[in-house]
Amino acid sequence: MPERTRYIAANWKMHKTVAEAAEFVDALLPRIAATQSDVVLCPPFTALNEVVQRRYGTAVKVAAQNMHEEESGAFTGEVSAAMLVELDVEAVVLGHSERRQYFNETDEALVRKVPVALAAGLEPILCVGESEAARDAGETEEVLERQLQADLAGVESLDLARVVIAYEPIWAIGTGRTASPEQAQEACAYIRDVVRMRGGVADELRVLYGGSVKPGNAAELLALPDVDGALVGGAALDAEDFAAIVEAS
Ligand code: PEP
């Protein structure tokens, strides 16, 4: 089985000014200098350039938190893949549950966004995950399969392993409630199975867990066989906490 490089991403959401982002990067870089993992910072659009500039000369990658599927046009407030690539951004978070819930990010948009990102050379970090009601109803796998089939429908089988998939149970995001190791392992293994059924090179696919990952629970989650990394929100706002999670990977 191929070795999958660990992948730890910091989703800052709508946090950090340019000055705060600069301070974070300067505090983080010396703390993670020895890591073998892929470390990815996802600042708000306004801080992308600052983070890109400060991480030059390191292995740290930068991701945007959203992207429009069209090349250009009358889409006030949106940015295109080419605009991100021009900044030297390497990845983009797509389909985060907050965007699905508050900004009407639909599967119809995602089926176009994922291949557009890939074609532009951006690594898509596609988020999927069930609500608490769906988990209680025993529908977790159904929801994951539906989202994956819909959002990845425009991706060729051979390209599937170029997508990073984050399993983010909605009930665990920002709530302090983490999925149990059994729940995280089961869901991440299932995601790999769905990609395998789609003809993807599933052994190379990176599947992340996201949902209240903290320095205290990271090692246990990252030790699971099908969890290749973490998408971290709250605990990624503090350089020391995020560095501790990177260190656990
Ligand atoms: C997220 O924003 O994707 C996330 C997982 O947030 P938190 O770590 O705060 O639950």
PDB file of C-alpha atoms and ligand atoms in Angstrom:
ATOM      1  CA  MET A   1       0.000   0.000   0.000  1.00  0.00           C
ATOM      2  CA  PRO A   2       1.428   3.447  -0.857  1.00  0.00           C
ATOM      3  CA  GLU A   3       2.486   5.706   2.019  1.00  0.00           C
ATOM      4  CA  ARG A   4       0.089   8.604   2.209  1.00  0.00           C
ATOM      5  CA  THR A   5       1.693  11.859   3.331  1.00  0.00           C
ATOM      6  CA  ARG A   6      -0.165  13.251   6.336  1.00  0.00           C
ATOM      7  CA  TYR A   7      -2.189  16.384   5.671  1.00  0.00           C
ATOM      8  CA  ILE A   8      -3.011  18.918   8.381  1.00  0.00           C
ATOM      9  CA  ALA A   9      -5.059  21.947   7.360  1.00  0.00           C
ATOM     10  CA  ALA A  10      -5.963  25.054   9.354  1.00  0.00           C
ATOM     11  CA  ASN A  11      -9.340  26.522   8.439  1.00  0.00           C
ATOM     12  CA  TRP A  12      -9.380  30.015   9.891  1.00  0.00           C
ATOM     13  CA  LYS A  13     -12.904  30.753   8.627  1.00  0.00           C
ATOM     14  CA  MET A  14     -13.667  34.508   9.050  1.00  0.00           C
ATOM     15  CA  HIS A  15     -10.841  35.069  11.515  1.00  0.00           C
ATOM     16  CA  LYS A  16      -7.545  36.968  11.356  1.00  0.00           C
ATOM     17  CA  THR A  17      -6.655  40.285   9.826  1.00  0.00           C
ATOM     18  CA  VAL A  18      -3.528  40.531   7.697  1.00  0.00           C
ATOM     19  CA  ALA A  19      -1.504  41.568  10.763  1.00  0.00           C
ATOM     20  CA  GLU A  20      -2.851  38.648  12.815  1.00  0.00           C
ATOM     21  CA  ALA A  21      -2.195  36.207   9.992  1.00  0.00           C
ATOM     22  CA  ALA A  22       1.405  37.421   9.718  1.00  0.00           C
ATOM     23  CA  GLU A  23       1.906  36.979  13.458  1.00  0.00           C
ATOM     24  CA  PHE A  24       0.508  33.442  13.311  1.00  0.00           C
ATOM     25  CA  VAL A  25       2.725  32.349  10.413  1.00  0.00           C
ATOM     26  CA  ASP A  26       5.842  33.761  12.079  1.00  0.00           C
ATOM     27  CA  ALA A  27       4.990  31.904  15.288  1.00  0.00           C
ATOM     28  CA  LEU A  28       4.101  28.652  13.490  1.00  0.00           C
ATOM     29  CA  LEU A  29       6.992  28.195  11.069  1.00  0.00           C
ATOM     30  CA  PRO A  30       9.800  27.560  13.606  1.00  0.00           C
ATOM     31  CA  ARG A  31       7.517  25.178  15.528  1.00  0.00           C
ATOM     32  CA  ILE A  32       6.806  22.915  12.542  1.00  0.00           C
ATOM     33  CA  ALA A  33      10.163  23.079  10.771  1.00  0.00           C
ATOM     34  CA  ALA A  34      10.814  19.350  11.238  1.00  0.00           C
ATOM     35  CA  THR A  35       7.426  17.992  10.166  1.00  0.00           C
ATOM     36  CA  GLN A  36       7.110  15.519   7.305  1.00  0.00           C
ATOM     37  CA  SER A  37       3.392  16.252   6.967  1.00  0.00           C
ATOM     38  CA  ASP A  38       1.734  18.537   4.447  1.00  0.00           C
ATOM     39  CA  VAL A  39       0.713  21.642   6.379  1.00  0.00           C
ATOM     40  CA  VAL A  40      -1.936  23.818   4.763  1.00  0.00           C
ATOM     41  CA  LEU A  41      -3.168  27.210   5.937  1.00  0.00           C
ATOM     42  CA  CYS A  42      -6.614  28.404   4.798  1.00  0.00           C
ATOM     43  CA  PRO A  43      -6.883  32.133   5.560  1.00  0.00           C
ATOM     44  CA  PRO A  44      -9.718  34.436   4.494  1.00  0.00           C
ATOM     45  CA  PHE A  45      -9.232  35.932   1.007  1.00  0.00           C
ATOM     46  CA  THR A  46      -7.839  39.198   2.393  1.00  0.00           C
ATOM     47  CA  ALA A  47      -4.915  37.441   4.139  1.00  0.00           C
ATOM     48  CA  LEU A  48      -4.058  34.963   1.346  1.00  0.00           C
ATOM     49  CA  ASN A  49      -1.290  37.066  -0.153  1.00  0.00           C
ATOM     50  CA  GLU A  50       0.338  37.794   3.208  1.00  0.00           C
ATOM     51  CA  VAL A  51       0.408  34.102   4.131  1.00  0.00           C
ATOM     52  CA  VAL A  52       1.691  33.113   0.677  1.00  0.00           C
ATOM     53  CA  GLN A  53       4.541  35.630   0.938  1.00  0.00           C
ATOM     54  CA  ARG A  54       5.541  34.622   4.476  1.00  0.00           C
ATOM     55  CA  ARG A  55       5.626  30.904   3.795  1.00  0.00           C
ATOM     56  CA  TYR A  56       7.897  31.135   0.715  1.00  0.00           C
ATOM     57  CA  GLY A  57      10.939  28.933   1.266  1.00  0.00           C
ATOM     58  CA  THR A  58       8.978  26.476   3.436  1.00  0.00           C
ATOM     59  CA  ALA A  59       6.813  23.452   2.596  1.00  0.00           C
ATOM     60  CA  VAL A  60       3.659  25.102   3.948  1.00  0.00           C
ATOM     61  CA  LYS A  61       0.837  25.289   1.405  1.00  0.00           C
ATOM     62  CA  VAL A  62      -1.932  27.878   1.231  1.00  0.00           C
ATOM     63  CA  ALA A  63      -5.589  27.200   0.469  1.00  0.00           C
ATOM     64  CA  ALA A  64      -8.545  29.501  -0.125  1.00  0.00           C
ATOM     65  CA  GLN A  65     -11.822  28.762   1.639  1.00  0.00           C
ATOM     66  CA  ASN A  66     -13.992  28.994  -1.478  1.00  0.00           C
ATOM     67  CA  MET A  67     -13.848  29.566  -5.229  1.00  0.00           C
ATOM     68  CA  HIS A  68     -16.398  30.223  -7.991  1.00  0.00           C
ATOM     69  CA  GLU A  69     -16.697  27.712 -10.816  1.00  0.00           C
ATOM     70  CA  GLU A  70     -16.838  30.312 -13.630  1.00  0.00           C
ATOM     71  CA  GLU A  71     -13.711  31.898 -15.109  1.00  0.00           C
ATOM     72  CA  SER A  72     -15.082  35.420 -14.715  1.00  0.00           C
ATOM     73  CA  GLY A  73     -18.379  37.253 -14.837  1.00  0.00           C
ATOM     74  CA  ALA A  74     -21.008  39.133 -12.893  1.00  0.00           C
ATOM     75  CA  PHE A  75     -20.630  37.246  -9.596  1.00  0.00           C
ATOM     76  CA  THR A  76     -20.215  39.941  -6.976  1.00  0.00           C
ATOM     77  CA  GLY A  77     -18.131  38.839  -4.009  1.00  0.00           C
ATOM     78  CA  GLU A  78     -16.677  35.740  -5.685  1.00  0.00           C
ATOM     79  CA  VAL A  79     -13.170  34.811  -6.878  1.00  0.00           C
ATOM     80  CA  SER A  80     -12.081  32.450  -9.650  1.00  0.00           C
ATOM     81  CA  ALA A  81      -9.532  29.636  -9.747  1.00  0.00           C
ATOM     82  CA  ALA A  82      -7.199  31.755 -11.909  1.00  0.00           C
ATOM     83  CA  MET A  83      -7.269  34.562  -9.340  1.00  0.00           C
ATOM     84  CA  LEU A  84      -6.108  32.126  -6.660  1.00  0.00           C
ATOM     85  CA  VAL A  85      -3.426  30.574  -8.860  1.00  0.00           C
ATOM     86  CA  GLU A  86      -2.106  34.049  -9.671  1.00  0.00           C
ATOM     87  CA  LEU A  87      -1.483  34.545  -5.937  1.00  0.00           C
ATOM     88  CA  ASP A  88       0.426  31.223  -5.732  1.00  0.00           C
ATOM     89  CA  VAL A  89      -2.360  29.616  -3.724  1.00  0.00           C
ATOM     90  CA  GLU A  90      -2.142  25.797  -4.082  1.00  0.00           C
ATOM     91  CA  ALA A  91      -5.451  24.470  -2.759  1.00  0.00           C
ATOM     92  CA  VAL A  92      -9.069  25.368  -2.086  1.00  0.00           C
ATOM     93  CA  VAL A  93     -11.641  24.195   0.457  1.00  0.00           C
ATOM     94  CA  LEU A  94     -14.899  23.302  -1.282  1.00  0.00           C
ATOM     95  CA  GLY A  95     -18.268  22.334   0.138  1.00  0.00           C
ATOM     96  CA  HIS A  96     -17.579  23.189   3.775  1.00  0.00           C
ATOM     97  CA  SER A  97     -20.795  22.626   5.723  1.00  0.00           C
ATOM     98  CA  GLU A  98     -20.904  26.302   6.728  1.00  0.00           C
ATOM     99  CA  ARG A  99     -20.904  27.256   3.064  1.00  0.00           C
ATOM    100  CA  ARG A 100     -23.522  24.613   2.270  1.00  0.00           C
ATOM    101  CA  GLN A 101     -25.691  25.782   5.170  1.00  0.00           C
ATOM    102  CA  TYR A 102     -25.307  29.595   5.148  1.00  0.00           C
ATOM    103  CA  PHE A 103     -24.308  30.404   1.568  1.00  0.00           C
ATOM    104  CA  ASN A 104     -26.299  27.883  -0.427  1.00  0.00           C
ATOM    105  CA  GLU A 105     -23.254  26.001  -1.763  1.00  0.00           C
ATOM    106  CA  THR A 106     -25.000  23.271  -3.717  1.00  0.00           C
ATOM    107  CA  ASP A 107     -23.940  19.931  -5.152  1.00  0.00           C
ATOM    108  CA  GLU A 108     -24.765  21.449  -8.568  1.00  0.00           C
ATOM    109  CA  ALA A 109     -22.061  24.076  -8.024  1.00  0.00           C
ATOM    110  CA  LEU A 110     -19.617  21.607  -6.473  1.00  0.00           C
ATOM    111  CA  VAL A 111     -19.835  19.172  -9.384  1.00  0.00           C
ATOM    112  CA  ARG A 112     -18.350  21.990 -11.464  1.00  0.00           C
ATOM    113  CA  LYS A 113     -16.032  23.505  -8.860  1.00  0.00           C
ATOM    114  CA  VAL A 114     -14.027  20.341  -8.175  1.00  0.00           C
ATOM    115  CA  PRO A 115     -12.912  19.730 -11.800  1.00  0.00           C
ATOM    116  CA  VAL A 116     -12.371  23.461 -12.369  1.00  0.00           C
ATOM    117  CA  ALA A 117     -10.030  23.556  -9.363  1.00  0.00           C
ATOM    118  CA  LEU A 118      -8.151  20.469 -10.582  1.00  0.00           C
ATOM    119  CA  ALA A 119      -7.808  21.862 -14.094  1.00  0.00           C
ATOM    120  CA  ALA A 120      -6.337  25.066 -12.669  1.00  0.00           C
ATOM    121  CA  GLY A 121      -3.787  23.079 -10.649  1.00  0.00           C
ATOM    122  CA  LEU A 122      -5.501  23.735  -7.311  1.00  0.00           C
ATOM    123  CA  GLU A 123      -5.864  20.846  -4.881  1.00  0.00           C
ATOM    124  CA  PRO A 124      -9.542  20.625  -3.873  1.00  0.00           C
ATOM    125  CA  ILE A 125     -10.249  19.855  -0.210  1.00  0.00           C
ATOM    126  CA  LEU A 126     -13.828  18.603  -0.534  1.00  0.00           C
ATOM    127  CA  CYS A 127     -15.812  18.521   2.711  1.00  0.00           C
ATOM    128  CA  VAL A 128     -18.591  16.013   3.287  1.00  0.00           C
ATOM    129  CA  GLY A 129     -20.430  14.981   6.427  1.00  0.00           C
ATOM    130  CA  GLU A 130     -23.767  14.140   7.951  1.00  0.00           C
ATOM    131  CA  SER A 131     -26.040  16.125  10.262  1.00  0.00           C
ATOM    132  CA  GLU A 132     -26.839  14.877  13.742  1.00  0.00           C
ATOM    133  CA  ALA A 133     -30.339  13.906  12.585  1.00  0.00           C
ATOM    134  CA  ALA A 134     -28.913  11.814   9.739  1.00  0.00           C
ATOM    135  CA  ARG A 135     -26.491  10.048  12.100  1.00  0.00           C
ATOM    136  CA  ASP A 136     -29.288   9.354  14.607  1.00  0.00           C
ATOM    137  CA  ALA A 137     -31.402   7.934  11.776  1.00  0.00           C
ATOM    138  CA  GLY A 138     -28.558   5.610  10.756  1.00  0.00           C
ATOM    139  CA  GLU A 139     -28.132   7.431   7.436  1.00  0.00           C
ATOM    140  CA  THR A 140     -24.482   8.480   7.686  1.00  0.00           C
ATOM    141  CA  GLU A 141     -23.223   6.269   4.854  1.00  0.00           C
ATOM    142  CA  GLU A 142     -26.153   7.197   2.639  1.00  0.00           C
ATOM    143  CA  VAL A 143     -25.429  10.912   3.090  1.00  0.00           C
ATOM    144  CA  LEU A 144     -21.693  10.483   2.465  1.00  0.00           C
ATOM    145  CA  GLU A 145     -22.268   8.431  -0.646  1.00  0.00           C
ATOM    146  CA  ARG A 146     -24.820  10.869  -1.998  1.00  0.00           C
ATOM    147  CA  GLN A 147     -22.513  13.861  -1.474  1.00  0.00           C
ATOM    148  CA  LEU A 148     -19.467  12.098  -2.921  1.00  0.00           C
ATOM    149  CA  GLN A 149     -21.285  10.793  -5.975  1.00  0.00           C
ATOM    150  CA  ALA A 150     -22.811  14.213  -6.638  1.00  0.00           C
ATOM    151  CA  ASP A 151     -19.759  16.387  -5.975  1.00  0.00           C
ATOM    152  CA  LEU A 152     -17.222  14.148  -7.736  1.00  0.00           C
ATOM    153  CA  ALA A 153     -19.365  13.325 -10.765  1.00  0.00           C
ATOM    154  CA  GLY A 154     -17.279  15.623 -12.982  1.00  0.00           C
ATOM    155  CA  VAL A 155     -13.917  14.127 -11.975  1.00  0.00           C
ATOM    156  CA  GLU A 156     -12.257  11.417 -14.097  1.00  0.00           C
ATOM    157  CA  SER A 157     -11.516   8.207 -12.166  1.00  0.00           C
ATOM    158  CA  LEU A 158      -7.786   8.700 -12.608  1.00  0.00           C
ATOM    159  CA  ASP A 159      -7.974  12.150 -11.004  1.00  0.00           C
ATOM    160  CA  LEU A 160     -10.006  11.155  -7.952  1.00  0.00           C
ATOM    161  CA  ALA A 161      -6.944  10.627  -5.759  1.00  0.00           C
ATOM    162  CA  ARG A 162      -5.883  14.230  -6.465  1.00  0.00           C
ATOM    163  CA  VAL A 163      -8.864  15.376  -4.410  1.00  0.00           C
ATOM    164  CA  VAL A 164      -8.412  15.568  -0.643  1.00  0.00           C
ATOM    165  CA  ILE A 165     -11.634  14.613   1.105  1.00  0.00           C
ATOM    166  CA  ALA A 166     -12.464  15.877   4.583  1.00  0.00           C
ATOM    167  CA  TYR A 167     -14.994  13.924   6.602  1.00  0.00           C
ATOM    168  CA  GLU A 168     -16.630  16.578   8.752  1.00  0.00           C
ATOM    169  CA  PRO A 169     -19.688  15.458  10.716  1.00  0.00           C
ATOM    170  CA  ILE A 170     -21.711  18.665  11.073  1.00  0.00           C
ATOM    171  CA  TRP A 171     -22.541  17.914  14.700  1.00  0.00           C
ATOM    172  CA  ALA A 172     -18.834  17.901  15.574  1.00  0.00           C
ATOM    173  CA  ILE A 173     -17.832  21.193  13.907  1.00  0.00           C
ATOM    174  CA  GLY A 174     -17.175  23.954  16.402  1.00  0.00           C
ATOM    175  CA  THR A 175     -19.159  22.145  19.059  1.00  0.00           C
ATOM    176  CA  GLY A 176     -16.397  20.562  21.136  1.00  0.00           C
ATOM    177  CA  ARG A 177     -18.002  17.180  20.373  1.00  0.00           C
ATOM    178  CA  THR A 178     -15.525  15.003  18.518  1.00  0.00           C
ATOM    179  CA  ALA A 179     -16.463  11.863  16.615  1.00  0.00           C
ATOM    180  CA  SER A 180     -15.311   8.783  18.488  1.00  0.00           C
ATOM    181  CA  PRO A 181     -12.317   7.015  16.949  1.00  0.00           C
ATOM    182  CA  GLU A 182     -14.695   4.249  15.798  1.00  0.00           C
ATOM    183  CA  GLN A 183     -17.042   6.734  14.115  1.00  0.00           C
ATOM    184  CA  ALA A 184     -14.170   8.606  12.429  1.00  0.00           C
ATOM    185  CA  GLN A 185     -12.487   5.413  11.214  1.00  0.00           C
ATOM    186  CA  GLU A 186     -15.725   3.907   9.934  1.00  0.00           C
ATOM    187  CA  ALA A 187     -16.711   7.029   7.984  1.00  0.00           C
ATOM    188  CA  CYS A 188     -13.237   7.661   6.523  1.00  0.00           C
ATOM    189  CA  ALA A 189     -12.935   4.008   5.448  1.00  0.00           C
ATOM    190  CA  TYR A 190     -16.364   4.248   3.855  1.00  0.00           C
ATOM    191  CA  ILE A 191     -15.346   7.380   1.930  1.00  0.00           C
ATOM    192  CA  ARG A 192     -12.328   5.473   0.604  1.00  0.00           C
ATOM    193  CA  ASP A 193     -14.628   2.609  -0.415  1.00  0.00           C
ATOM    194  CA  VAL A 194     -16.920   4.959  -2.343  1.00  0.00           C
ATOM    195  CA  VAL A 195     -13.944   6.416  -4.212  1.00  0.00           C
ATOM    196  CA  ARG A 196     -12.718   2.878  -4.920  1.00  0.00           C
ATOM    197  CA  MET A 197     -16.152   1.961  -6.312  1.00  0.00           C
ATOM    198  CA  ARG A 198     -15.915   5.033  -8.566  1.00  0.00           C
ATOM    199  CA  GLY A 199     -12.687   3.564  -9.974  1.00  0.00           C
ATOM    200  CA  GLY A 200     -10.298   5.861  -8.114  1.00  0.00           C
ATOM    201  CA  VAL A 201      -6.886   4.859  -6.810  1.00  0.00           C
ATOM    202  CA  ALA A 202      -8.325   4.815  -3.317  1.00  0.00           C
ATOM    203  CA  ASP A 203      -5.119   3.730  -1.585  1.00  0.00           C
ATOM    204  CA  GLU A 204      -3.568   7.050  -2.607  1.00  0.00           C
ATOM    205  CA  LEU A 205      -6.549   9.188  -1.580  1.00  0.00           C
ATOM    206  CA  ARG A 206      -6.043  11.405   1.457  1.00  0.00           C
ATOM    207  CA  VAL A 207      -9.071  11.400   3.769  1.00  0.00           C
ATOM    208  CA  LEU A 208      -9.070  13.894   6.630  1.00  0.00           C
ATOM    209  CA  TYR A 209     -11.167  14.023   9.763  1.00  0.00           C
ATOM    210  CA  GLY A 210     -12.543  17.403  10.870  1.00  0.00           C
ATOM    211  CA  GLY A 211     -14.675  18.297  13.865  1.00  0.00           C
ATOM    212  CA  SER A 212     -13.302  19.676  17.153  1.00  0.00           C
ATOM    213  CA  VAL A 213      -9.777  18.307  16.634  1.00  0.00           C
ATOM    214  CA  LYS A 214      -7.597  19.613  19.480  1.00  0.00           C
ATOM    215  CA  PRO A 215      -4.033  18.990  20.675  1.00  0.00           C
ATOM    216  CA  GLY A 216      -5.475  16.558  23.248  1.00  0.00           C
ATOM    217  CA  ASN A 217      -7.335  14.276  20.818  1.00  0.00           C
ATOM    218  CA  ALA A 218      -5.284  14.643  17.622  1.00  0.00           C
ATOM    219  CA  ALA A 219      -2.874  11.758  18.184  1.00  0.00           C
ATOM    220  CA  GLU A 220      -5.669   9.236  18.745  1.00  0.00           C
ATOM    221  CA  LEU A 221      -7.591  10.345  15.645  1.00  0.00           C
ATOM    222  CA  LEU A 222      -4.510  10.564  13.438  1.00  0.00           C
ATOM    223  CA  ALA A 223      -3.457   7.041  14.411  1.00  0.00           C
ATOM    224  CA  LEU A 224      -6.556   5.558  12.753  1.00  0.00           C
ATOM    225  CA  PRO A 225      -5.741   3.570   9.614  1.00  0.00           C
ATOM    226  CA  ASP A 226      -8.045   5.483   7.261  1.00  0.00           C
ATOM    227  CA  VAL A 227      -7.559   8.956   8.745  1.00  0.00           C
ATOM    228  CA  ASP A 228      -4.725  10.640   6.839  1.00  0.00           C
ATOM    229  CA  GLY A 229      -4.925  14.035   8.435  1.00  0.00           C
ATOM    230  CA  ALA A 230      -7.142  16.690   9.952  1.00  0.00           C
ATOM    231  CA  LEU A 231      -9.061  19.804   8.971  1.00  0.00           C
ATOM    232  CA  VAL A 232      -8.872  21.983  12.052  1.00  0.00           C
ATOM    233  CA  GLY A 233     -11.024  25.039  12.815  1.00  0.00           C
ATOM    234  CA  GLY A 234     -11.022  26.477  16.333  1.00  0.00           C
ATOM    235  CA  ALA A 235      -7.727  24.956  17.456  1.00  0.00           C
ATOM    236  CA  ALA A 236      -6.020  26.271  14.323  1.00  0.00           C
ATOM    237  CA  LEU A 237      -6.402  29.885  15.430  1.00  0.00           C
ATOM    238  CA  ASP A 238      -3.589  29.500  17.936  1.00  0.00           C
ATOM    239  CA  ALA A 239      -0.131  28.775  16.511  1.00  0.00           C
ATOM    240  CA  GLU A 240       0.955  26.706  19.499  1.00  0.00           C
ATOM    241  CA  ASP A 241      -2.174  24.522  19.462  1.00  0.00           C
ATOM    242  CA  PHE A 242      -1.996  24.035  15.699  1.00  0.00           C
ATOM    243  CA  ALA A 243       1.714  23.197  15.904  1.00  0.00           C
ATOM    244  CA  ALA A 244       0.898  20.575  18.547  1.00  0.00           C
ATOM    245  CA  ILE A 245      -1.618  18.979  16.168  1.00  0.00           C
ATOM    246  CA  VAL A 246       0.943  19.001  13.357  1.00  0.00           C
ATOM    247  CA  GLU A 247       3.417  17.391  15.737  1.00  0.00           C
ATOM    248  CA  ALA A 248       0.913  14.620  16.521  1.00  0.00           C
ATOM    249  CA  SER A 249       0.653  13.738  12.809  1.00  0.00           C
TER     250      SER A 249
HETATM  251  C1  PEP B   1     -13.859  23.213  10.439  1.00  0.00           C
HETATM  252  O1  PEP B   1     -14.005  24.412  10.396  1.00  0.00           O
HETATM  253  O2  PEP B   1     -13.766  22.583   9.382  1.00  0.00           O
HETATM  254  C2  PEP B   1     -13.779  22.535  11.743  1.00  0.00           C
HETATM  255  C3  PEP B   1     -13.599  21.249  11.766  1.00  0.00           C
HETATM  256  O3  PEP B   1     -13.904  23.337  12.852  1.00  0.00           O
HETATM  257  P1  PEP B   1     -13.605  22.893  14.384  1.00  0.00           P
HETATM  258  O4  PEP B   1     -12.245  22.268  14.411  1.00  0.00           O
HETATM  259  O5  PEP B   1     -13.658  24.183  15.158  1.00  0.00           O
HETATM  260  O6  PEP B   1     -14.675  21.936  14.788  1.00  0.00           O
END
